[in-house]
Short mmCIF file of C-alpha atoms in Angstrom, two decimals:
data_model
loop_
_atom_site.label_atom_id
_atom_site.label_comp_id
_atom_site.label_asym_id
_atom_site.label_seq_id
_atom_site.Cartn_x
_atom_site.Cartn_y
_atom_site.Cartn_z
CA MET I 1 166.98 29.97 -89.91
CA SER I 2 168.11 27.83 -92.84
CA PRO I 3 171.57 26.29 -92.47
CA GLN I 4 174.19 28.11 -94.51
CA PRO I 5 176.43 26.23 -96.93
CA ASP I 6 179.93 25.70 -95.58
CA SER I 7 183.00 27.27 -97.19
CA SER I 8 184.78 24.04 -98.09
CA PRO I 9 186.11 23.92 -101.65
CA ALA I 10 183.90 22.44 -104.37
CA PRO I 11 184.73 18.93 -105.56
CA SER I 12 187.07 18.53 -108.53
CA LEU I 13 185.57 18.59 -112.02
CA THR I 14 186.98 15.15 -112.71
CA LYS I 15 185.58 13.61 -109.54
CA VAL I 16 182.61 11.42 -110.46
CA GLU I 17 179.42 12.71 -108.80
CA THR I 18 178.09 10.35 -106.14
CA HIS I 19 174.73 12.00 -105.43
CA GLY I 20 171.71 10.26 -106.91
CA VAL I 21 168.21 11.62 -106.43
CA ASP I 22 168.61 11.63 -102.66
CA ARG I 23 168.12 15.03 -101.04
CA ILE I 24 171.20 17.23 -101.49
CA PRO I 25 172.51 18.24 -98.04
CA ASP I 26 172.44 21.97 -97.33
CA ALA I 27 176.23 22.00 -96.99
CA ASP I 28 176.62 20.76 -100.58
CA ARG I 29 174.35 23.37 -102.15
CA SER I 30 176.78 25.86 -103.64
CA ALA I 31 175.00 26.70 -106.92
CA SER I 32 173.23 29.99 -107.64
CA PRO I 33 170.38 31.17 -109.88
CA LEU I 34 173.09 32.36 -112.29
CA ASP I 35 174.35 28.77 -112.54
CA LEU I 36 170.79 27.67 -113.33
CA PHE I 37 170.64 30.34 -116.05
CA ARG I 38 173.92 29.12 -117.52
CA LEU I 39 172.80 25.50 -117.61
CA ALA I 40 169.34 26.16 -119.05
CA PHE I 41 170.54 28.76 -121.55
CA GLY I 42 173.70 26.84 -122.38
CA GLY I 43 171.62 23.75 -123.06
CA ALA I 44 169.64 25.67 -125.68
CA ASN I 45 172.20 28.18 -127.01
CA THR I 46 173.28 25.60 -129.54
CA PHE I 47 173.25 24.47 -133.12
CA SER I 48 170.32 22.12 -132.50
CA THR I 49 168.17 25.09 -131.46
CA CYS I 50 169.08 26.73 -134.79
CA VAL I 51 167.68 23.63 -136.48
CA LEU I 52 164.40 24.06 -134.57
CA GLY I 53 164.47 27.75 -135.49
CA ALA I 54 164.52 26.82 -139.17
CA PHE I 55 161.21 24.95 -138.98
CA PRO I 56 158.97 28.01 -139.61
CA ILE I 57 160.69 28.43 -142.99
CA LEU I 58 160.42 24.69 -143.67
CA PHE I 59 156.68 25.02 -142.93
CA GLY I 60 156.39 27.70 -145.64
CA LEU I 61 156.16 30.83 -143.46
CA SER I 62 157.75 34.16 -144.35
CA PHE I 63 160.54 35.56 -142.18
CA TRP I 64 158.20 37.89 -140.30
CA GLN I 65 155.54 35.22 -139.89
CA GLY I 66 158.23 32.84 -138.67
CA LEU I 67 159.51 35.45 -136.23
CA ALA I 68 156.01 35.90 -134.79
CA ALA I 69 155.65 32.12 -134.39
CA THR I 70 159.08 31.95 -132.75
CA LEU I 71 158.32 34.74 -130.28
CA LEU I 72 155.00 33.12 -129.40
CA GLY I 73 156.60 29.72 -128.84
CA VAL I 74 159.52 31.00 -126.76
CA VAL I 75 157.52 33.34 -124.50
CA VAL I 76 154.64 30.92 -123.85
CA GLY I 77 157.09 28.07 -123.31
CA ALA I 78 159.16 30.15 -120.89
CA LEU I 79 156.06 31.08 -118.87
CA ILE I 80 155.00 27.44 -118.63
CA LEU I 81 158.50 26.30 -117.71
CA CYS I 82 159.81 28.81 -115.17
CA PRO I 83 157.72 27.79 -112.11
CA MET I 84 159.20 24.28 -112.39
CA ALA I 85 162.52 25.68 -111.14
CA VAL I 86 161.35 26.08 -107.52
CA PHE I 87 161.01 22.37 -106.71
CA GLY I 88 164.77 21.77 -106.70
CA PRO I 89 165.71 24.30 -103.97
CA VAL I 90 162.63 23.43 -101.88
CA ASN I 91 163.08 19.64 -101.91
CA GLY I 92 166.75 19.21 -102.78
CA THR I 93 165.92 16.56 -105.38
CA ASN I 94 164.85 16.34 -109.00
CA ASN I 95 161.38 17.13 -110.32
CA ALA I 96 160.34 13.54 -110.96
CA VAL I 97 160.89 12.71 -107.28
CA SER I 98 159.10 15.92 -106.23
CA SER I 99 156.10 14.81 -108.30
CA SER I 100 155.55 12.02 -105.74
CA ALA I 101 153.67 14.61 -103.68
CA HIS I 102 151.06 15.07 -106.41
CA LEU I 103 151.03 11.80 -108.37
CA GLY I 104 151.90 9.45 -105.54
CA VAL I 105 154.98 7.47 -104.53
CA HIS I 106 154.59 5.19 -107.56
CA GLY I 107 153.03 7.83 -109.81
CA ARG I 108 156.35 9.66 -109.91
CA VAL I 109 157.46 7.21 -112.63
CA VAL I 110 155.40 9.35 -115.04
CA GLY I 111 158.00 12.09 -114.69
CA SER I 112 160.78 9.56 -115.22
CA PHE I 113 159.13 8.32 -118.42
CA LEU I 114 158.65 11.86 -119.74
CA SER I 115 162.27 12.76 -118.99
CA LEU I 116 163.40 9.65 -120.90
CA LEU I 117 161.41 10.65 -123.98
CA THR I 118 162.72 14.20 -123.79
CA ALA I 119 166.31 13.10 -123.29
CA ILE I 120 166.19 10.75 -126.29
CA ALA I 121 164.62 13.41 -128.52
CA PHE I 122 166.92 16.33 -127.70
CA PHE I 123 170.08 14.27 -127.25
CA SER I 124 169.35 12.89 -130.73
CA ILE I 125 168.76 16.36 -132.19
CA SER I 126 172.07 17.59 -130.75
CA VAL I 127 174.04 14.62 -132.08
CA TRP I 128 172.36 14.71 -135.51
CA SER I 129 172.79 18.44 -136.06
CA SER I 130 176.30 18.65 -134.62
CA GLY I 131 177.49 15.53 -136.43
CA ASP I 132 176.09 16.77 -139.74
CA ALA I 133 177.74 20.17 -139.29
CA LEU I 134 181.11 18.66 -138.36
CA VAL I 135 181.11 16.30 -141.34
CA GLY I 136 179.87 19.01 -143.69
CA GLY I 137 182.46 21.50 -142.46
CA ALA I 138 185.24 18.93 -142.75
CA HIS I 139 184.10 18.17 -146.29
CA ARG I 140 184.32 21.83 -147.29
CA LEU I 141 187.64 22.39 -145.50
CA PHE I 142 189.49 19.11 -146.08
CA GLY I 143 187.50 17.22 -148.72
CA LEU I 144 186.27 14.54 -146.28
CA GLU I 145 183.83 12.12 -147.92
CA ARG I 146 180.22 12.52 -146.85
CA ASP I 147 178.78 9.02 -146.69
CA ASP I 148 176.89 6.92 -144.15
CA VAL I 149 180.11 5.56 -142.66
CA THR I 150 181.52 9.04 -142.06
CA TYR I 151 178.30 10.28 -140.53
CA GLY I 152 178.02 7.14 -138.38
CA VAL I 153 181.54 7.59 -137.01
CA ALA I 154 180.88 11.28 -136.29
CA TYR I 155 177.64 10.49 -134.42
CA ALA I 156 179.27 7.73 -132.38
CA LEU I 157 182.29 9.82 -131.37
CA PHE I 158 180.21 12.85 -130.48
CA ALA I 159 177.64 10.84 -128.52
CA GLY I 160 180.45 9.09 -126.63
CA LEU I 161 181.99 12.44 -125.69
CA VAL I 162 178.66 13.72 -124.35
CA LEU I 163 178.14 10.50 -122.42
CA ALA I 164 181.56 10.84 -120.78
CA VAL I 165 180.72 14.33 -119.45
CA CYS I 166 177.41 13.08 -118.05
CA VAL I 167 179.17 10.23 -116.26
CA TYR I 168 181.40 12.69 -114.41
CA GLY I 169 178.29 14.57 -113.31
CA PHE I 170 176.91 17.96 -112.36
CA ARG I 171 180.07 20.01 -111.86
CA PHE I 172 181.72 18.88 -115.08
CA MET I 173 178.46 19.61 -116.91
CA LEU I 174 178.30 23.06 -115.30
CA PHE I 175 181.87 23.76 -116.47
CA VAL I 176 181.00 22.72 -120.04
CA ASN I 177 177.97 25.01 -120.04
CA LYS I 178 179.93 27.96 -118.65
CA VAL I 179 182.26 27.63 -121.61
CA ALA I 180 179.41 27.00 -124.05
CA VAL I 181 177.35 30.07 -123.09
CA ALA I 182 180.17 32.52 -123.80
CA SER I 183 181.75 30.80 -126.79
CA ALA I 184 178.49 29.93 -128.58
CA THR I 185 177.23 33.50 -128.15
CA VAL I 186 180.43 34.85 -129.73
CA LEU I 187 180.12 32.38 -132.61
CA PHE I 188 176.48 33.36 -133.22
CA LEU I 189 177.53 37.02 -133.34
CA LEU I 190 180.22 36.08 -135.86
CA GLY I 191 177.48 34.35 -137.83
CA ALA I 192 175.45 37.56 -137.84
CA ILE I 193 178.43 39.28 -139.44
CA ALA I 194 178.94 36.41 -141.92
CA PHE I 195 175.35 36.53 -143.19
CA ALA I 196 174.55 40.23 -142.78
CA GLY I 197 175.06 40.96 -146.49
CA ASP I 198 172.78 38.11 -147.62
CA PHE I 199 169.95 38.52 -145.14
CA ASP I 200 166.73 39.99 -146.49
CA PRO I 201 163.76 40.09 -144.08
CA SER I 202 161.37 40.36 -147.04
CA TYR I 203 161.47 36.59 -147.69
CA ALA I 204 157.79 35.90 -148.40
CA GLY I 205 157.39 32.14 -147.94
CA VAL I 206 154.54 30.36 -149.71
CA PHE I 207 151.59 32.17 -148.13
CA THR I 208 151.54 35.16 -150.50
CA ASP I 209 148.78 37.05 -152.31
CA SER I 210 149.26 34.76 -155.29
CA ALA I 211 148.83 31.54 -153.27
CA ASN I 212 145.88 29.34 -154.16
CA ALA I 213 143.06 28.53 -151.76
CA ALA I 214 144.52 25.15 -150.80
CA THR I 215 147.80 26.78 -149.78
CA ASP I 216 146.08 29.59 -147.87
CA ALA I 217 144.10 27.02 -145.89
CA LEU I 218 147.37 25.66 -144.51
CA PHE I 219 148.58 28.97 -143.06
CA TRP I 220 147.23 28.67 -139.52
CA PRO I 221 148.05 24.98 -139.20
CA SER I 222 151.60 25.79 -140.34
CA PHE I 223 151.90 28.84 -138.05
CA ILE I 224 150.65 26.97 -134.97
CA GLY I 225 152.73 23.93 -135.87
CA ALA I 226 155.88 26.05 -136.13
CA ALA I 227 155.13 27.74 -132.80
CA LEU I 228 154.66 24.35 -131.14
CA ILE I 229 158.02 23.11 -132.46
CA VAL I 230 159.66 26.21 -130.93
CA LEU I 231 157.67 25.83 -127.70
CA SER I 232 158.86 22.25 -127.34
CA ASN I 233 162.36 23.54 -126.57
CA PRO I 234 161.57 25.38 -123.28
CA VAL I 235 158.97 22.78 -122.26
CA SER I 236 161.59 20.05 -122.72
CA PHE I 237 163.46 21.46 -119.70
CA GLY I 238 160.46 20.94 -117.38
CA ALA I 239 161.51 17.50 -116.20
CA PHE I 240 165.17 18.55 -115.85
CA LEU I 241 165.19 21.93 -114.05
CA GLY I 242 165.17 20.25 -110.64
CA ASP I 243 168.31 18.27 -111.57
CA TRP I 244 170.25 21.53 -111.55
CA SER I 245 168.28 23.78 -109.19
CA ARG I 246 168.51 21.19 -106.37
CA TYR I 247 172.06 22.47 -105.80
CA ILE I 248 170.70 25.97 -105.05
CA PRO I 249 170.28 26.69 -101.30
CA ALA I 250 166.70 26.41 -100.04
CA SER I 251 166.90 29.95 -98.61
CA THR I 252 167.24 31.48 -102.11
CA PRO I 253 164.16 33.64 -102.93
CA HIS I 254 161.82 31.83 -105.31
CA ARG I 255 161.50 34.87 -107.57
CA ARG I 256 165.24 34.74 -108.34
CA VAL I 257 165.11 31.06 -109.25
CA VAL I 258 161.97 31.47 -111.37
CA GLY I 259 163.42 34.59 -113.01
CA ALA I 260 166.64 32.77 -113.94
CA ALA I 261 164.65 29.99 -115.60
CA PHE I 262 162.45 32.46 -117.50
CA LEU I 263 165.32 34.64 -118.74
CA SER I 264 167.33 31.59 -119.80
CA GLN I 265 164.60 30.78 -122.33
CA ILE I 266 164.08 34.35 -123.51
CA ALA I 267 167.82 34.43 -124.23
CA THR I 268 167.39 31.48 -126.60
CA LEU I 269 165.89 33.91 -129.11
CA LEU I 270 169.53 34.34 -130.19
CA PRO I 271 169.94 30.83 -131.66
CA PHE I 272 166.28 30.63 -132.71
CA VAL I 273 166.43 33.85 -134.75
CA PHE I 274 169.83 32.84 -136.16
CA GLY I 275 168.28 29.61 -137.43
CA LEU I 276 165.23 31.45 -138.78
CA ALA I 277 167.28 34.12 -140.56
CA THR I 278 169.78 31.71 -142.10
CA ALA I 279 166.95 29.39 -143.20
CA SER I 280 165.35 32.31 -145.06
CA ILE I 281 168.71 32.96 -146.76
CA ILE I 282 168.97 29.28 -147.71
CA ALA I 283 165.41 29.33 -149.07
CA LYS I 284 166.35 32.15 -151.47
CA LYS I 285 169.91 31.18 -152.44
CA ALA I 286 169.78 27.37 -152.24
CA PRO I 287 166.08 26.39 -152.13
CA GLU I 288 166.83 22.71 -152.79
CA TYR I 289 168.02 22.45 -149.16
CA VAL I 290 164.61 23.48 -147.76
CA ASP I 291 162.55 21.15 -149.92
CA PRO I 292 159.91 19.72 -147.52
CA ALA I 293 160.45 16.29 -149.05
CA ALA I 294 164.16 16.21 -148.11
CA PRO I 295 165.19 19.29 -146.07
CA ASP I 296 168.84 19.72 -145.07
CA PHE I 297 169.35 22.85 -142.98
CA VAL I 298 172.95 22.04 -142.08
CA GLY I 299 173.91 21.37 -145.69
CA GLY I 300 172.17 24.54 -146.79
CA LEU I 301 173.92 26.61 -144.12
CA LEU I 302 177.31 25.37 -145.29
CA ALA I 303 176.33 25.98 -148.91
CA VAL I 304 175.58 29.68 -148.33
CA SER I 305 178.31 30.35 -145.74
CA PRO I 306 181.45 32.31 -146.63
CA GLY I 307 184.59 30.17 -146.52
CA TRP I 308 185.97 31.80 -143.37
CA PHE I 309 182.83 30.77 -141.41
CA PHE I 310 183.26 27.00 -141.99
CA LEU I 311 185.53 26.60 -138.95
CA PRO I 312 183.23 28.65 -136.63
CA VAL I 313 180.32 26.46 -137.79
CA CYS I 314 182.25 23.34 -136.77
CA LEU I 315 183.15 24.89 -133.39
CA LEU I 316 179.54 25.95 -132.83
CA ALA I 317 178.38 22.44 -133.63
CA LEU I 318 180.91 20.88 -131.25
CA ILE I 319 180.49 23.24 -128.30
CA GLY I 320 176.73 23.73 -128.60
CA GLY I 321 176.07 20.06 -129.18
CA MET I 322 178.02 19.17 -126.06
CA SER I 323 175.88 21.58 -124.05
CA THR I 324 172.52 20.33 -125.33
CA GLY I 325 173.53 16.68 -125.16
CA THR I 326 174.77 16.82 -121.58
CA THR I 327 171.78 18.72 -120.20
CA SER I 328 169.42 16.25 -121.89
CA LEU I 329 171.17 13.04 -120.90
CA TYR I 330 172.40 13.85 -117.37
CA GLY I 331 168.99 14.17 -115.71
CA THR I 332 167.52 11.02 -117.17
CA GLY I 333 170.46 8.89 -116.09
CA LEU I 334 170.16 10.45 -112.65
CA ASP I 335 166.47 9.65 -112.38
CA PHE I 336 166.61 6.11 -113.74
CA SER I 337 169.14 5.18 -111.07
CA SER I 338 166.23 5.56 -108.63
CA VAL I 339 163.66 3.78 -110.80
CA PHE I 340 166.05 0.82 -111.09
CA PRO I 341 167.83 0.75 -107.70
CA ARG I 342 170.33 -1.92 -108.77
CA LEU I 343 171.85 0.65 -111.11
CA SER I 344 174.11 3.41 -109.85
CA ARG I 345 173.82 6.89 -111.35
CA VAL I 346 176.77 6.13 -113.63
CA GLN I 347 175.36 2.78 -114.77
CA ALA I 348 171.90 4.25 -115.42
CA THR I 349 173.47 7.13 -117.38
CA VAL I 350 175.40 4.69 -119.57
CA LEU I 351 172.26 2.58 -120.16
CA VAL I 352 170.12 5.56 -121.20
CA GLY I 353 172.99 6.86 -123.32
CA VAL I 354 173.31 3.58 -125.21
CA LEU I 355 169.53 3.45 -125.84
CA SER I 356 169.61 7.04 -127.09
CA ILE I 357 172.54 6.31 -129.41
CA ALA I 358 170.60 3.39 -130.88
CA PHE I 359 167.64 5.72 -131.53
CA ILE I 360 170.01 8.21 -133.15
CA PHE I 361 171.15 5.70 -135.74
CA VAL I 362 167.64 4.35 -136.42
CA GLY I 363 166.19 7.85 -136.74
CA ARG I 364 168.99 9.11 -138.96
CA PHE I 365 169.40 6.17 -141.32
CA GLY I 366 166.04 4.40 -141.10
CA LEU I 367 163.40 7.14 -140.72
CA ASN I 368 162.47 10.58 -142.07
CA LEU I 369 164.64 12.81 -139.85
CA VAL I 370 162.60 16.02 -139.98
CA GLN I 371 159.33 14.14 -139.52
CA SER I 372 160.82 12.22 -136.58
CA ILE I 373 161.92 15.45 -134.86
CA SER I 374 158.71 17.45 -135.34
CA THR I 375 156.37 14.59 -134.43
CA PHE I 376 158.38 13.56 -131.38
CA ALA I 377 158.70 17.17 -130.18
CA THR I 378 154.95 17.72 -130.46
CA MET I 379 154.19 14.52 -128.56
CA ILE I 380 156.57 15.65 -125.81
CA ILE I 381 154.64 18.91 -125.44
CA THR I 382 151.32 17.11 -125.42
CA CYS I 383 152.31 14.72 -122.63
CA THR I 384 154.67 16.89 -120.57
CA THR I 385 152.71 20.15 -120.35
CA PRO I 386 149.73 18.73 -118.36
CA TRP I 387 152.21 17.01 -116.01
CA MET I 388 153.83 20.41 -115.42
CA VAL I 389 150.42 22.01 -114.82
CA VAL I 390 149.61 19.44 -112.12
CA MET I 391 153.00 20.07 -110.49
CA ILE I 392 152.70 23.87 -110.55
CA LEU I 393 149.10 23.94 -109.27
CA GLY I 394 150.03 21.33 -106.67
CA PHE I 395 152.83 23.57 -105.42
CA TYR I 396 150.40 26.49 -105.15
CA VAL I 397 147.70 24.45 -103.40
CA ARG I 398 150.24 23.01 -100.93
CA ARG I 399 151.70 26.51 -100.32
CA GLY I 400 155.11 25.12 -101.24
CA TRP I 401 155.20 22.72 -98.26
CA TYR I 402 156.65 19.22 -98.73
CA ASP I 403 157.92 16.37 -96.58
CA PRO I 404 161.43 15.53 -97.93
CA GLU I 405 161.53 12.11 -96.24
CA ALA I 406 158.17 11.04 -97.70
CA LEU I 407 159.35 12.08 -101.17
CA GLN I 408 162.19 9.54 -100.97
CA VAL I 409 160.00 6.51 -100.12
CA PHE I 410 160.07 5.07 -103.66
CA ASN I 411 163.82 5.53 -104.02
CA ARG I 412 164.48 3.72 -100.73
CA ARG I 413 162.07 0.91 -101.57
CA GLN I 414 159.87 1.75 -98.60
CA ARG I 415 156.10 1.93 -98.21
CA GLY I 416 153.72 4.42 -96.62
CA GLY I 417 154.19 8.06 -95.74
CA ARG I 418 152.24 11.20 -96.53
CA TYR I 419 152.35 10.57 -100.27
CA TRP I 420 151.32 6.92 -100.28
CA PHE I 421 147.64 7.74 -101.04
CA ALA I 422 146.10 4.61 -102.71
CA HIS I 423 148.86 1.98 -102.80
CA GLY I 424 151.37 4.59 -103.95
CA TRP I 425 149.14 6.28 -106.54
CA ASN I 426 147.41 9.63 -106.19
CA TRP I 427 144.63 9.08 -108.70
CA ARG I 428 143.61 12.76 -108.53
CA GLY I 429 146.81 14.01 -110.13
CA MET I 430 147.19 10.90 -112.27
CA THR I 431 143.67 11.30 -113.71
CA ALA I 432 144.20 14.98 -114.47
CA TRP I 433 147.46 14.12 -116.26
CA TRP I 434 146.40 11.19 -118.41
CA VAL I 435 143.01 12.59 -119.39
CA SER I 436 144.47 15.93 -120.50
CA ALA I 437 147.38 14.20 -122.28
CA LEU I 438 144.92 11.96 -124.11
CA VAL I 439 142.81 14.96 -125.11
CA GLY I 440 145.94 16.63 -126.43
CA VAL I 441 146.88 13.60 -128.54
CA LEU I 442 143.33 13.31 -129.92
CA PHE I 443 143.36 16.95 -131.08
CA THR I 444 146.96 17.01 -132.38
CA ASN I 445 147.26 18.10 -136.02
CA ILE I 446 150.68 18.06 -137.67
CA PRO I 447 149.95 18.33 -141.40
CA GLY I 448 151.41 15.45 -143.36
CA GLN I 449 152.78 13.73 -140.25
CA PHE I 450 150.33 12.99 -137.46
CA VAL I 451 146.68 13.95 -137.18
CA GLY I 452 144.70 12.75 -134.17
CA PRO I 453 141.15 11.37 -134.52
CA LEU I 454 139.75 14.81 -133.57
CA GLY I 455 142.57 16.85 -135.10
CA ASP I 456 140.45 18.29 -137.94
CA LEU I 457 137.67 19.70 -135.74
CA ALA I 458 139.39 23.12 -135.63
CA ASN I 459 139.77 23.42 -139.42
CA GLY I 460 143.22 21.88 -139.38
CA VAL I 461 144.61 24.08 -136.58
CA ASP I 462 146.47 22.23 -133.82
CA ILE I 463 144.65 23.17 -130.61
CA SER I 464 146.12 20.31 -128.57
CA LEU I 465 148.24 22.54 -126.30
CA PRO I 466 145.60 25.05 -125.15
CA LEU I 467 143.13 22.21 -124.66
CA SER I 468 145.52 20.10 -122.58
CA LEU I 469 146.46 23.17 -120.51
CA VAL I 470 142.84 24.05 -119.71
CA VAL I 471 141.67 20.46 -119.17
CA SER I 472 144.55 19.61 -116.81
CA ALA I 473 144.10 22.77 -114.72
CA VAL I 474 140.31 22.54 -114.42
CA LEU I 475 140.23 18.79 -113.88
CA TYR I 476 143.00 18.75 -111.25
CA LEU I 477 141.45 21.54 -109.16
CA ALA I 478 138.03 19.91 -109.50
CA MET I 479 139.41 16.58 -108.29
CA LEU I 480 140.96 18.25 -105.25
CA ARG I 481 137.59 19.81 -104.37
CA LEU I 482 135.46 16.74 -105.04
CA PHE I 483 137.85 14.17 -103.60
CA PRO I 484 139.84 15.88 -100.81
CA GLU I 485 143.36 14.75 -100.01
CA PRO I 486 144.49 13.87 -96.45
CA ARG I 487 145.14 16.93 -94.32
CA ALA I 488 148.60 15.55 -93.50
CA VAL I 489 149.95 16.29 -97.00
CA TYR I 490 149.50 20.02 -96.38
CA GLY I 491 151.69 22.20 -94.23
CA PRO I 492 150.91 24.11 -91.04
CA GLU I 493 149.03 26.79 -92.97
CA GLY I 494 146.66 24.26 -94.54
CA ALA I 495 145.36 23.98 -98.08
CA ARG I 496 144.68 26.67 -100.66
CA LEU I 497 141.75 26.22 -103.14
CA ALA I 498 141.21 22.65 -101.94
CA ARG I 499 139.34 20.75 -99.24
CA THR I 500 141.01 18.26 -96.91
CA VAL I 501 139.93 15.28 -94.81
CA ASP I 502 141.30 13.84 -91.58
CA THR I 503 142.46 10.55 -93.05
CA PRO I 504 145.13 8.51 -91.24
CA VAL I 505 148.42 8.32 -93.11
CA PRO I 506 150.29 5.00 -93.01
CA PRO I 507 153.72 5.08 -91.38
CA ILE I 508 156.84 4.65 -93.50
CA THR I 509 158.01 1.05 -93.39
CA GLY I 510 160.78 -0.83 -95.11
CA PRO I 511 164.58 -0.46 -95.37
CA GLY I 512 165.86 2.31 -93.13
CA ALA I 513 162.47 3.23 -91.67
CA PRO I 514 162.41 4.09 -87.93
CA ALA I 515 161.39 1.11 -85.77
CA GLY I 516 157.99 1.30 -84.13
CA GLU I 517 156.86 4.34 -86.12
CA THR I 518 153.17 5.15 -85.74
CA ALA I 519 150.77 7.00 -88.01
CA LEU I 520 152.13 10.36 -89.12
CA PRO I 521 151.07 13.53 -87.29
CA ASP I 522 148.93 16.18 -88.90
CA PRO I 523 151.24 19.17 -89.66
CA SER I 524 148.34 21.60 -89.39
CA ALA I 525 147.33 20.43 -85.93
CA ALA I 526 149.44 23.07 -84.21
CA SER I 527 147.89 25.91 -86.18
CA ARG I 528 144.36 24.62 -85.53
CA ALA I 529 145.12 24.32 -81.82
#
């Protein structure tokens, strides 16, 4: 029987979290699938998701076409994401550490790198969108000047506030998201009332019967591109779900954990559709704000909002931005404290936060903001999705069996163990990841922004995601059949869909390793006997 969590009171919100990526003891696992839902939904039930929801309109789609692209992106993204929630309860650590089992002790740094990219992108989106809304609302309410200095101060203050919450850790972040889920939902419902009189679902976009041939040729590239921008939101949580689900007891049924992750993304249709609907209103009443050359969704929203909704917009920006920013930044700081062992979780969080803030200012004042967001989001999908496929198939092939001590070898600066493979690299999983990611980049097609060398082979349609999904799945399973892994990495029930070999596994050596340890036993020996 699994040990049950004790009944001791939870730590104070203002007590700085001490756990790094070490395995969370059973006694400290007091979270539930509902908490996972709150964190994942709260991290997306925000103003920055509204900005992503506006992209179908910015790409020229009608409201109904944009809604179809949004539904496609959210549902497909949720299906890809939700299995990633099981690694936390099973292993008691984050997903990058869990990936050691499939990419190798050293190969787990791939997950750390992907989480860094994701954190920078979505932390930046939250600070940009929330800062713009706060400054714009203050301008309409109090006449505050809107210049670079004002925006810079707003970004710095908001980013600093998010960073402070992340430094305190998981429980403070959970408290913020509990507040954000309820309050942001109420504010979005108020927004539905505010814009009900102006909303007209008949907004036609640019792909109408009167459109010329050149415009019509851009429909599918624009539709797929919009769906990919939406899909990037759920996929962005793939590297982070384990940060939160590791506090869920291991005895919790997997279907409840997976279901919480799936429903948390389906619920994000609320902010996505709010962004889509309000963008269609802006396109009709203030079209200068959706000009592809210089789009400004936040400014347009404030321009068409009734006066009484200015304050709710500011509150939505503040509360929602806090939720997105903390969920993005917390996990990366947590993981980089293991990649760089001289840094504590707090120090690593501050370092990543400072780097992200620097990117925020460069992206906002030195680059094309919309182009930066859409290109970066698409690259995240292209590189992260095949990594998730390897993880999910690896979990299935291993029948959910892992060695928690062997997963921590890299973090403890040790060597050996079940997941050492070839000098700390499992080239089977690594090959499946980098080949499929490369294929995805080669076939990426974001009109006017980034087109890969093979991006025009599908008549301008971006087929990078389906290709990377298929290539990673087929290649990884083929590698496991052609180049079997050691039997010792599988549990007592053995492998599923893969062959194994009786290869000796090196003992764990280094700081804290048991003295005189010999080669590791084969966990399936008992069942074979």
